[in-house]
Amino acid sequence: MTRKQRIIQTAIKENVINNNLTAIGIMDFNRLDKTVADVYASFPENFTHTFAVKANALVEVLKSLRESGMGAEVASPGELLIALNAGYEVENIIFDSPAKTIDDLKTCIKNGISLNIDNLQELKRIDELMIQYPNTKSIIGFRVNPQIGSGKISSTSTATATSKFGYALNDGNNKQALIEIYKQRPWLKSIHTHTGSQGCELELMAQGVAVITELAEEINDVIGLQQIIRLDIGGGLPVNFASEEISPTFKLYADILQKVVPLLFTGKYQIKTEFGRAIAAKNGVIVTRVEYTKTSGNRHIATTHAGAQILTRTAFLPKSWPLRVTGYMPTGEERTSHISPLVATDVAGPCCFAGDLICKNENLPKLEQNDYVMVHDTGGYYFSNHFDYNSLPRVAVFSITGEDDDLTIKCIRQSDSLEQVLNKM
Ligand SMILES: *Cc1c(COP(=O)(O)O)cnc(C)c1O
């Protein structure tokens, strides 16, 4: 039996998915630990790894990542709060929002939270704050957009010529101006780029990293000493949503980086990564119950409780974010094509718009009422997003811990039933 079969059977046996709780998220903490171990094993010791909190903003998940040695990358007061609640020390947090207010900047600099500057107007604000807090422990760098082009998904491509992120390196005289900026500010000790995301080729990402590495070398040369000590190479390792295979691996990315930018591996610089999706996605699933089935125009429709409210990207952009599903019978046994004939199926969500589908026209073993549907690879940017969870009907999140033959399931985020909501009024 696969681990996922054991997980769903544990969830059924422990009655965590029932009439009131009809869609749940499950994070596999054991596999999460293994993923982080894999990250650390793939890169040398001068690499430190932070987790992009937006990918999975659950305190228990962040705690577990902290215990495995990761830092936290945050971009809003809410994410900072979540990271602090998970026990992160300020020196292991980096604040990366492109829209930092004066108060945000002041709080970071006063408290030693590192940050990356997005633009020249932000630099001006920081110049003033540095007069007030000259001894800050914040490590400050510029977010540079190397303008190397787009991957396959434009909404997650951060390094296009016109990207909203960072300082556009190739426009006009910008590069020379940036070298001057570093030269005049000994406290600029880091440089950052985030070149990848879902849909980007690893070579393209490595090329972006090469650009900022060369830039750091050039700046240090001009200054005549190693002022820049840290290269923050961002996250954005793509995830394979098409099968159980982990591809690309962290090791493959490390190998490509080593080939394209060998300097990263010499220990000359501290290298910081900010992986999000590649840490979280494959370690979480959504399990939802089939409330009803019917046939419309030759299409088998299975209506579940997981739709746009927890599968937002997929519901609105199904071509960019397709997800895999597996059906299980009420006993927890997989519904295979030996048991039920394959039929063209739409697996639908509970929201009141027609596009609210988990998948469309997929050939699946025919789902029946009261079956369960597992939606794979949803541990990042799906049920874990930090919307106010009371506005999300019936989504609780559970942790799975332990080895295959000894799984424990525990609730790490509650959800109210209708009855409980009424009783609260
Ligand atoms: C979103 C984000 C990440 C993580 O991106 P993934 O694609 O989830 O790996 C890292 N760094 C910054 C600055 C981000 O905004």
CSV table of N, CA and C in Angstrom, one decimal, residues 153-305:
chain,number,residue,atom,x,y,z
A,153,ILE,N,4.9,30.6,-17.6
A,153,ILE,CA,3.7,31.2,-16.9
A,153,ILE,C,4.0,32.6,-16.6
A,154,SER,N,3.4,33.5,-17.4
A,154,SER,CA,3.8,34.9,-17.2
A,154,SER,C,3.5,35.5,-15.8
A,155,SER,N,2.4,35.0,-15.2
A,155,SER,CA,2.1,35.6,-13.9
A,155,SER,C,3.0,35.2,-12.8
A,156,THR,N,3.9,34.2,-13.0
A,156,THR,CA,4.9,33.9,-12.0
A,156,THR,C,6.3,34.1,-12.5
A,157,SER,N,6.4,34.8,-13.6
A,157,SER,CA,7.8,35.1,-14.1
A,157,SER,C,8.2,36.4,-13.6
A,158,THR,N,9.3,36.4,-12.8
A,158,THR,CA,9.7,37.6,-12.0
A,158,THR,C,10.9,38.3,-12.7
A,159,ALA,N,11.4,37.8,-13.8
A,159,ALA,CA,12.6,38.5,-14.3
A,159,ALA,C,12.4,38.9,-15.8
A,160,THR,N,11.2,39.3,-16.1
A,160,THR,CA,11.0,39.8,-17.5
A,160,THR,C,11.5,41.3,-17.5
A,161,ALA,N,11.6,41.8,-18.7
A,161,ALA,CA,12.1,43.2,-18.9
A,161,ALA,C,11.2,44.2,-18.1
A,162,THR,N,9.9,43.9,-18.0
A,162,THR,CA,8.9,44.9,-17.4
A,162,THR,C,8.4,44.4,-16.1
A,163,SER,N,9.1,43.4,-15.4
A,163,SER,CA,8.6,42.8,-14.2
A,163,SER,C,8.4,43.9,-13.1
A,164,LYS,N,7.4,43.7,-12.3
A,164,LYS,CA,7.1,44.7,-11.2
A,164,LYS,C,8.2,44.6,-10.1
A,165,PHE,N,9.0,43.6,-10.1
A,165,PHE,CA,9.9,43.3,-9.0
A,165,PHE,C,11.4,43.8,-9.3
A,166,GLY,N,11.9,44.5,-8.3
A,166,GLY,CA,13.3,44.8,-8.3
A,166,GLY,C,13.8,46.0,-9.2
A,167,TYR,N,15.1,46.1,-9.1
A,167,TYR,CA,15.7,47.2,-9.8
A,167,TYR,C,16.2,46.7,-11.2
A,168,ALA,N,15.7,47.3,-12.3
A,168,ALA,CA,15.9,46.8,-13.6
A,168,ALA,C,17.3,47.1,-14.1
A,169,LEU,N,18.1,46.0,-14.1
A,169,LEU,CA,19.6,46.1,-14.3
A,169,LEU,C,20.0,46.7,-15.6
A,170,ASN,N,19.2,46.3,-16.7
A,170,ASN,CA,19.7,46.6,-18.0
A,170,ASN,C,19.1,47.9,-18.6
A,171,ASP,N,18.3,48.6,-17.9
A,171,ASP,CA,17.7,49.8,-18.4
A,171,ASP,C,18.7,50.9,-18.3
A,172,GLY,N,18.9,51.7,-19.4
A,172,GLY,CA,19.7,52.9,-19.4
A,172,GLY,C,21.1,52.6,-18.7
A,173,ASN,N,21.3,53.5,-17.8
A,173,ASN,CA,22.6,53.5,-17.1
A,173,ASN,C,22.5,52.8,-15.7
A,174,ASN,N,21.5,52.0,-15.6
A,174,ASN,CA,21.2,51.5,-14.2
A,174,ASN,C,22.3,50.7,-13.6
A,175,LYS,N,23.0,49.9,-14.4
A,175,LYS,CA,24.0,49.1,-13.7
A,175,LYS,C,25.1,50.0,-13.1
A,176,GLN,N,25.6,50.9,-13.9
A,176,GLN,CA,26.6,51.8,-13.4
A,176,GLN,C,26.1,52.6,-12.1
A,177,ALA,N,24.9,53.0,-12.2
A,177,ALA,CA,24.3,53.7,-11.1
A,177,ALA,C,24.3,52.9,-9.8
A,178,LEU,N,23.9,51.6,-10.0
A,178,LEU,CA,23.9,50.7,-8.9
A,178,LEU,C,25.2,50.4,-8.2
A,179,ILE,N,26.3,50.3,-9.1
A,179,ILE,CA,27.6,50.2,-8.6
A,179,ILE,C,28.0,51.4,-7.7
A,180,GLU,N,27.6,52.6,-8.2
A,180,GLU,CA,27.8,53.8,-7.4
A,180,GLU,C,27.1,53.8,-6.1
A,181,ILE,N,25.8,53.3,-6.1
A,181,ILE,CA,25.0,53.2,-4.9
A,181,ILE,C,25.7,52.3,-3.9
A,182,TYR,N,26.2,51.2,-4.3
A,182,TYR,CA,26.9,50.3,-3.3
A,182,TYR,C,28.1,50.9,-2.8
A,183,LYS,N,28.9,51.6,-3.7
A,183,LYS,CA,30.1,52.2,-3.3
A,183,LYS,C,30.0,53.3,-2.2
A,184,GLN,N,28.9,54.0,-2.3
A,184,GLN,CA,28.6,55.0,-1.3
A,184,GLN,C,28.0,54.5,0.0
A,185,ARG,N,27.6,53.2,0.0
A,185,ARG,CA,26.9,52.7,1.2
A,185,ARG,C,27.5,51.4,1.7
A,186,PRO,N,28.4,51.5,2.6
A,186,PRO,CA,29.1,50.3,3.1
A,186,PRO,C,28.2,49.3,3.8
A,187,TRP,N,27.0,49.8,4.1
A,187,TRP,CA,26.0,48.9,4.8
A,187,TRP,C,25.2,48.0,3.8
A,188,LEU,N,25.4,48.3,2.5
A,188,LEU,CA,24.8,47.4,1.5
A,188,LEU,C,25.7,46.1,1.3
A,189,LYS,N,25.3,45.1,2.0
A,189,LYS,CA,26.2,43.9,2.1
A,189,LYS,C,25.7,42.7,1.4
A,190,SER,N,24.5,42.9,0.7
A,190,SER,CA,23.9,41.7,0.1
A,190,SER,C,23.3,42.1,-1.3
A,191,ILE,N,23.1,41.1,-2.1
A,191,ILE,CA,22.4,41.4,-3.4
A,191,ILE,C,21.5,40.2,-3.6
A,192,HIS,N,20.3,40.5,-4.2
A,192,HIS,CA,19.2,39.5,-4.3
A,192,HIS,C,18.7,39.5,-5.7
A,193,THR,N,18.4,38.3,-6.1
A,193,THR,CA,17.5,38.1,-7.3
A,193,THR,C,16.6,36.9,-7.1
A,194,HIS,N,15.4,37.0,-7.7
A,194,HIS,CA,14.5,35.9,-7.6
A,194,HIS,C,14.1,35.7,-9.1
A,195,THR,N,14.8,34.7,-9.7
A,195,THR,CA,14.6,34.7,-11.2
A,195,THR,C,13.6,33.6,-11.6
A,196,GLY,N,13.3,32.7,-10.8
A,196,GLY,CA,12.5,31.6,-11.2
A,196,GLY,C,11.1,31.6,-10.7
A,197,SER,N,10.4,30.6,-11.1
A,197,SER,CA,9.1,30.2,-10.5
A,197,SER,C,8.6,29.1,-11.4
A,198,GLN,N,7.4,28.7,-11.0
A,198,GLN,CA,6.8,27.6,-11.8
A,198,GLN,C,6.8,28.0,-13.2
A,199,GLY,N,7.2,27.1,-14.1
A,199,GLY,CA,7.3,27.4,-15.5
A,199,GLY,C,8.6,27.8,-16.0
A,200,CYS,N,9.6,28.0,-15.1
A,200,CYS,CA,10.9,28.5,-15.6
A,200,CYS,C,11.9,27.3,-15.7
A,201,GLU,N,12.7,27.4,-16.7
A,201,GLU,CA,13.8,26.4,-16.9
A,201,GLU,C,14.9,26.7,-15.9
A,202,LEU,N,15.5,25.6,-15.5
A,202,LEU,CA,16.6,25.8,-14.5
A,202,LEU,C,17.8,26.6,-15.0
A,203,GLU,N,18.0,26.4,-16.3
A,203,GLU,CA,19.1,27.2,-17.0
A,203,GLU,C,18.9,28.7,-16.9
A,204,LEU,N,17.6,29.0,-17.1
A,204,LEU,CA,17.2,30.4,-17.1
A,204,LEU,C,17.4,31.0,-15.7
A,205,MET,N,17.0,30.2,-14.7
A,205,MET,CA,17.2,30.6,-13.3
A,205,MET,C,18.7,30.8,-13.0
A,206,ALA,N,19.5,29.8,-13.4
A,206,ALA,CA,20.9,29.9,-13.2
A,206,ALA,C,21.6,31.1,-13.8
A,207,GLN,N,21.1,31.4,-15.0
A,207,GLN,CA,21.6,32.6,-15.7
A,207,GLN,C,21.3,33.9,-14.9
A,208,GLY,N,20.2,34.0,-14.3
A,208,GLY,CA,19.9,35.1,-13.5
A,208,GLY,C,20.8,35.2,-12.3
A,209,VAL,N,21.1,34.0,-11.7
A,209,VAL,CA,22.0,34.0,-10.5
A,209,VAL,C,23.4,34.4,-11.0
A,210,ALA,N,23.7,33.9,-12.2
A,210,ALA,CA,25.1,34.3,-12.7
A,210,ALA,C,25.2,35.8,-12.8
A,211,VAL,N,24.1,36.4,-13.3
A,211,VAL,CA,24.2,37.9,-13.5
A,211,VAL,C,24.5,38.6,-12.2
A,212,ILE,N,23.8,38.2,-11.1
A,212,ILE,CA,24.0,39.0,-9.9
A,212,ILE,C,25.3,38.6,-9.2
A,213,THR,N,25.8,37.4,-9.5
A,213,THR,CA,27.1,37.0,-8.9
A,213,THR,C,28.2,37.8,-9.6
A,214,GLU,N,28.1,37.9,-10.9
A,214,GLU,CA,29.1,38.8,-11.6
A,214,GLU,C,29.0,40.2,-11.2
A,215,LEU,N,27.8,40.7,-10.9
A,215,LEU,CA,27.6,42.0,-10.5
A,215,LEU,C,28.2,42.2,-9.1
A,216,ALA,N,28.0,41.3,-8.2
A,216,ALA,CA,28.6,41.4,-6.9
A,216,ALA,C,30.1,41.4,-7.0
A,217,GLU,N,30.7,40.6,-7.8
A,217,GLU,CA,32.2,40.6,-8.0
A,217,GLU,C,32.7,42.0,-8.5
A,218,GLU,N,31.9,42.5,-9.5
A,218,GLU,CA,32.3,43.8,-10.1
A,218,GLU,C,32.2,44.9,-9.0
A,219,ILE,N,31.1,44.9,-8.2
A,219,ILE,CA,31.0,45.9,-7.2
A,219,ILE,C,32.1,45.8,-6.2
A,220,ASN,N,32.4,44.6,-5.7
A,220,ASN,CA,33.5,44.4,-4.7
A,220,ASN,C,34.8,44.8,-5.3
A,221,ASP,N,35.0,44.6,-6.6
A,221,ASP,CA,36.3,45.0,-7.3
A,221,ASP,C,36.4,46.5,-7.3
A,222,VAL,N,35.3,47.2,-7.7
A,222,VAL,CA,35.4,48.6,-7.7
A,222,VAL,C,35.6,49.2,-6.4
A,223,ILE,N,35.0,48.6,-5.3
A,223,ILE,CA,35.2,49.1,-4.0
A,223,ILE,C,36.6,48.8,-3.4
A,224,GLY,N,37.1,47.6,-3.9
A,224,GLY,CA,38.4,47.2,-3.4
A,224,GLY,C,38.4,46.4,-2.2
A,225,LEU,N,37.3,45.9,-1.8
A,225,LEU,CA,37.2,45.0,-0.7
A,225,LEU,C,35.8,44.2,-0.8
A,226,GLN,N,35.7,43.1,-0.1
A,226,GLN,CA,34.5,42.3,-0.2
A,226,GLN,C,33.3,42.9,0.7
A,227,GLN,N,32.7,44.0,0.1
A,227,GLN,CA,31.6,44.6,0.9
A,227,GLN,C,30.4,43.7,0.8
A,228,ILE,N,30.1,43.2,-0.4
A,228,ILE,CA,29.0,42.2,-0.5
A,228,ILE,C,29.4,40.9,-0.1
A,229,ILE,N,28.8,40.4,1.0
A,229,ILE,CA,29.1,39.1,1.6
A,229,ILE,C,28.1,38.1,1.3
A,230,ARG,N,26.9,38.5,1.0
A,230,ARG,CA,25.8,37.6,0.8
A,230,ARG,C,25.1,37.7,-0.5
A,231,LEU,N,24.8,36.5,-1.2
A,231,LEU,CA,24.1,36.5,-2.4
A,231,LEU,C,22.8,35.8,-2.1
A,232,ASP,N,21.7,36.5,-2.3
A,232,ASP,CA,20.4,35.9,-2.0
A,232,ASP,C,19.7,35.5,-3.3
A,233,ILE,N,19.7,34.2,-3.6
A,233,ILE,CA,19.4,33.7,-5.0
A,233,ILE,C,17.9,33.4,-5.1
A,234,GLY,N,17.1,33.7,-4.1
A,234,GLY,CA,15.6,33.5,-4.2
A,234,GLY,C,15.2,32.0,-4.2
A,235,GLY,N,14.0,31.8,-4.7
A,235,GLY,CA,13.4,30.5,-4.7
A,235,GLY,C,13.0,30.2,-6.1
A,236,GLY,N,11.8,29.6,-6.3
A,236,GLY,CA,11.2,29.5,-7.6
A,236,GLY,C,11.6,28.2,-8.3
A,237,LEU,N,12.1,27.2,-7.5
A,237,LEU,CA,12.3,25.9,-8.2
A,237,LEU,C,11.0,25.3,-8.6
A,238,PRO,N,10.8,25.0,-9.9
A,238,PRO,CA,9.5,24.5,-10.3
A,238,PRO,C,9.2,23.1,-9.7
A,239,VAL,N,7.9,22.8,-9.7
A,239,VAL,CA,7.4,21.5,-9.1
A,239,VAL,C,6.7,20.7,-10.2
A,240,ASN,N,6.9,19.4,-10.2
A,240,ASN,CA,6.2,18.5,-11.2
A,240,ASN,C,4.8,18.2,-10.6
A,241,PHE,N,3.8,18.7,-11.2
A,241,PHE,CA,2.4,18.4,-10.8
A,241,PHE,C,1.8,17.2,-11.6
A,242,ALA,N,2.6,16.7,-12.5
A,242,ALA,CA,2.0,15.7,-13.4
A,242,ALA,C,2.1,14.2,-12.9
A,243,SER,N,3.0,14.0,-11.9
A,243,SER,CA,3.1,12.6,-11.4
A,243,SER,C,3.7,12.7,-10.0
A,244,GLU,N,3.9,11.5,-9.4
A,244,GLU,CA,4.5,11.5,-8.0
A,244,GLU,C,6.0,11.8,-8.1
A,245,GLU,N,6.6,11.8,-9.2
A,245,GLU,CA,8.0,12.0,-9.3
A,245,GLU,C,8.5,13.4,-8.9
A,246,ILE,N,9.5,13.5,-8.1
A,246,ILE,CA,10.1,14.8,-7.7
A,246,ILE,C,11.0,15.2,-8.8
A,247,SER,N,10.7,16.2,-9.5
A,247,SER,CA,11.5,16.6,-10.7
A,247,SER,C,11.2,18.1,-11.0
A,248,PRO,N,12.1,19.0,-11.1
A,248,PRO,CA,13.6,18.7,-10.9
A,248,PRO,C,13.9,18.5,-9.4
A,249,THR,N,15.0,17.8,-9.1
A,249,THR,CA,15.4,17.7,-7.8
A,249,THR,C,16.2,18.9,-7.4
A,250,PHE,N,16.4,19.1,-6.0
A,250,PHE,CA,17.3,20.1,-5.6
A,250,PHE,C,18.7,19.9,-6.0
A,251,LYS,N,19.1,18.6,-6.1
A,251,LYS,CA,20.4,18.2,-6.5
A,251,LYS,C,20.7,18.6,-8.0
A,252,LEU,N,19.7,18.4,-8.8
A,252,LEU,CA,19.8,18.8,-10.2
A,252,LEU,C,20.0,20.3,-10.3
A,253,TYR,N,19.2,21.1,-9.6
A,253,TYR,CA,19.4,22.5,-9.6
A,253,TYR,C,20.8,22.9,-9.1
A,254,ALA,N,21.2,22.2,-8.0
A,254,ALA,CA,22.6,22.5,-7.5
A,254,ALA,C,23.6,22.2,-8.5
A,255,ASP,N,23.5,21.1,-9.2
A,255,ASP,CA,24.5,20.7,-10.3
A,255,ASP,C,24.5,21.8,-11.4
A,256,ILE,N,23.3,22.3,-11.8
A,256,ILE,CA,23.3,23.3,-12.9
A,256,ILE,C,23.9,24.6,-12.4
A,257,LEU,N,23.5,25.0,-11.1
A,257,LEU,CA,24.1,26.2,-10.6
A,257,LEU,C,25.7,26.1,-10.5
A,258,GLN,N,26.1,24.9,-10.1
A,258,GLN,CA,27.6,24.7,-9.9
A,258,GLN,C,28.3,24.8,-11.3
A,259,LYS,N,27.6,24.3,-12.3
A,259,LYS,CA,28.2,24.4,-13.7
A,259,LYS,C,28.2,25.9,-14.2
A,260,VAL,N,27.1,26.6,-14.0
A,260,VAL,CA,26.9,27.9,-14.5
A,260,VAL,C,27.6,29.0,-13.7
A,261,VAL,N,27.5,28.8,-12.3
A,261,VAL,CA,28.1,29.8,-11.4
A,261,VAL,C,28.9,29.1,-10.3
A,262,PRO,N,30.1,28.6,-10.7
A,262,PRO,CA,30.9,27.8,-9.8
A,262,PRO,C,31.3,28.6,-8.5
A,263,LEU,N,31.4,29.9,-8.7
A,263,LEU,CA,31.8,30.7,-7.5
A,263,LEU,C,30.9,30.6,-6.3
A,264,LEU,N,29.6,30.2,-6.5
A,264,LEU,CA,28.7,30.0,-5.4
A,264,LEU,C,29.2,28.9,-4.5
A,265,PHE,N,29.9,28.0,-5.0
A,265,PHE,CA,30.3,26.8,-4.3
A,265,PHE,C,31.7,26.8,-3.7
A,266,THR,N,32.3,28.0,-3.7
A,266,THR,CA,33.7,28.1,-3.2
A,266,THR,C,33.7,28.6,-1.8
A,267,GLY,N,32.5,29.0,-1.3
A,267,GLY,CA,32.5,29.5,0.1
A,267,GLY,C,32.9,31.0,0.2
A,268,LYS,N,33.1,31.6,-0.9
A,268,LYS,CA,33.5,33.1,-0.9
A,268,LYS,C,32.3,33.9,-0.4
A,269,TYR,N,31.1,33.5,-0.8
A,269,TYR,CA,29.9,34.2,-0.3
A,269,TYR,C,29.0,33.3,0.5
A,270,GLN,N,28.2,34.0,1.4
A,270,GLN,CA,27.1,33.3,2.1
A,270,GLN,C,26.0,33.3,1.0
A,271,ILE,N,25.4,32.1,0.7
A,271,ILE,CA,24.4,32.0,-0.3
A,271,ILE,C,23.1,31.7,0.5
A,272,LYS,N,22.0,32.5,0.2
A,272,LYS,CA,20.8,32.3,0.8
A,272,LYS,C,19.7,31.9,-0.3
A,273,THR,N,19.0,30.9,0.0
A,273,THR,CA,17.9,30.5,-0.9
A,273,THR,C,16.5,30.8,-0.2
A,274,GLU,N,15.5,30.9,-1.0
A,274,GLU,CA,14.1,31.2,-0.5
A,274,GLU,C,13.1,30.3,-1.2
A,275,PHE,N,13.3,29.0,-1.0
A,275,PHE,CA,12.4,28.1,-1.7
A,275,PHE,C,11.0,28.1,-1.1
A,276,GLY,N,9.9,28.0,-1.8
A,276,GLY,CA,8.6,27.9,-1.3
A,276,GLY,C,7.9,26.7,-1.8
A,277,ARG,N,7.4,26.8,-3.0
A,277,ARG,CA,6.6,25.7,-3.6
A,277,ARG,C,7.4,24.3,-3.6
A,278,ALA,N,8.6,24.4,-3.9
A,278,ALA,CA,9.4,23.1,-4.0
A,278,ALA,C,9.5,22.4,-2.7
A,279,ILE,N,9.4,23.2,-1.6
A,279,ILE,CA,9.5,22.5,-0.2
A,279,ILE,C,8.1,22.0,0.1
A,280,ALA,N,7.0,22.7,-0.2
A,280,ALA,CA,5.7,22.4,0.4
A,280,ALA,C,4.8,21.6,-0.5
A,281,ALA,N,4.8,21.9,-1.8
A,281,ALA,CA,3.7,21.4,-2.7
A,281,ALA,C,3.5,19.9,-2.6
A,282,LYS,N,4.6,19.1,-2.7
A,282,LYS,CA,4.4,17.7,-2.8
A,282,LYS,C,4.2,17.0,-1.5
A,283,ASN,N,4.3,17.8,-0.4
A,283,ASN,CA,4.1,17.2,0.9
A,283,ASN,C,2.7,17.5,1.5
A,284,GLY,N,1.8,17.9,0.6
A,284,GLY,CA,0.4,18.1,1.1
A,284,GLY,C,-0.6,17.7,0.1
A,285,VAL,N,-1.8,17.3,0.6
A,285,VAL,CA,-2.9,16.9,-0.3
A,285,VAL,C,-4.2,17.5,0.3
A,286,ILE,N,-5.1,17.6,-0.6
A,286,ILE,CA,-6.5,17.9,-0.1
A,286,ILE,C,-7.3,16.7,-0.3
A,287,VAL,N,-8.1,16.4,0.7
A,287,VAL,CA,-9.0,15.2,0.6
A,287,VAL,C,-10.4,15.8,0.8
A,288,THR,N,-11.3,15.5,-0.2
A,288,THR,CA,-12.6,16.0,-0.1
A,288,THR,C,-13.6,14.9,-0.4
A,289,ARG,N,-14.9,15.1,0.1
A,289,ARG,CA,-15.9,14.0,-0.1
A,289,ARG,C,-16.7,14.4,-1.3
A,290,VAL,N,-17.1,13.3,-2.1
A,290,VAL,CA,-18.0,13.5,-3.2
A,290,VAL,C,-19.4,13.6,-2.6
A,291,GLU,N,-20.1,14.8,-2.7
A,291,GLU,CA,-21.4,14.9,-2.1
A,291,GLU,C,-22.5,14.4,-3.1
A,292,TYR,N,-22.3,14.7,-4.4
A,292,TYR,CA,-23.3,14.2,-5.4
A,292,TYR,C,-22.6,13.8,-6.7
A,293,THR,N,-23.2,12.9,-7.4
A,293,THR,CA,-22.7,12.7,-8.8
A,293,THR,C,-23.9,12.8,-9.7
A,294,LYS,N,-23.6,13.1,-11.0
A,294,LYS,CA,-24.7,13.1,-12.0
A,294,LYS,C,-24.0,13.1,-13.4
A,295,THR,N,-24.9,13.0,-14.4
A,295,THR,CA,-24.4,13.1,-15.8
A,295,THR,C,-25.0,14.3,-16.5
A,296,SER,N,-24.2,15.1,-17.1
A,296,SER,CA,-24.7,16.2,-17.9
A,296,SER,C,-24.1,16.2,-19.2
A,297,GLY,N,-24.8,16.1,-20.3
A,297,GLY,CA,-24.3,16.1,-21.7
A,297,GLY,C,-23.2,15.1,-21.8
A,298,ASN,N,-23.4,13.9,-21.3
A,298,ASN,CA,-22.4,12.8,-21.4
A,298,ASN,C,-21.2,13.0,-20.6
A,299,ARG,N,-21.2,14.0,-19.7
A,299,ARG,CA,-20.0,14.2,-18.8
A,299,ARG,C,-20.4,13.7,-17.4
A,300,HIS,N,-19.6,12.9,-16.8
A,300,HIS,CA,-19.9,12.5,-15.4
A,300,HIS,C,-19.4,13.7,-14.5
A,301,ILE,N,-20.3,14.1,-13.6
A,301,ILE,CA,-19.9,15.3,-12.8
A,301,ILE,C,-19.9,14.8,-11.3
A,302,ALA,N,-18.8,15.0,-10.7
A,302,ALA,CA,-18.7,14.7,-9.2
A,302,ALA,C,-18.5,16.0,-8.5
A,303,THR,N,-19.5,16.3,-7.7
A,303,THR,CA,-19.5,17.6,-6.9
A,303,THR,C,-18.9,17.3,-5.6
A,304,THR,N,-17.8,18.1,-5.3
A,304,THR,CA,-17.1,17.9,-4.0
A,304,THR,C,-17.1,19.2,-3.2
A,305,HIS,N,-16.4,19.3,-2.2
A,305,HIS,CA,-16.3,20.5,-1.3
A,305,HIS,C,-15.0,21.3,-1.5
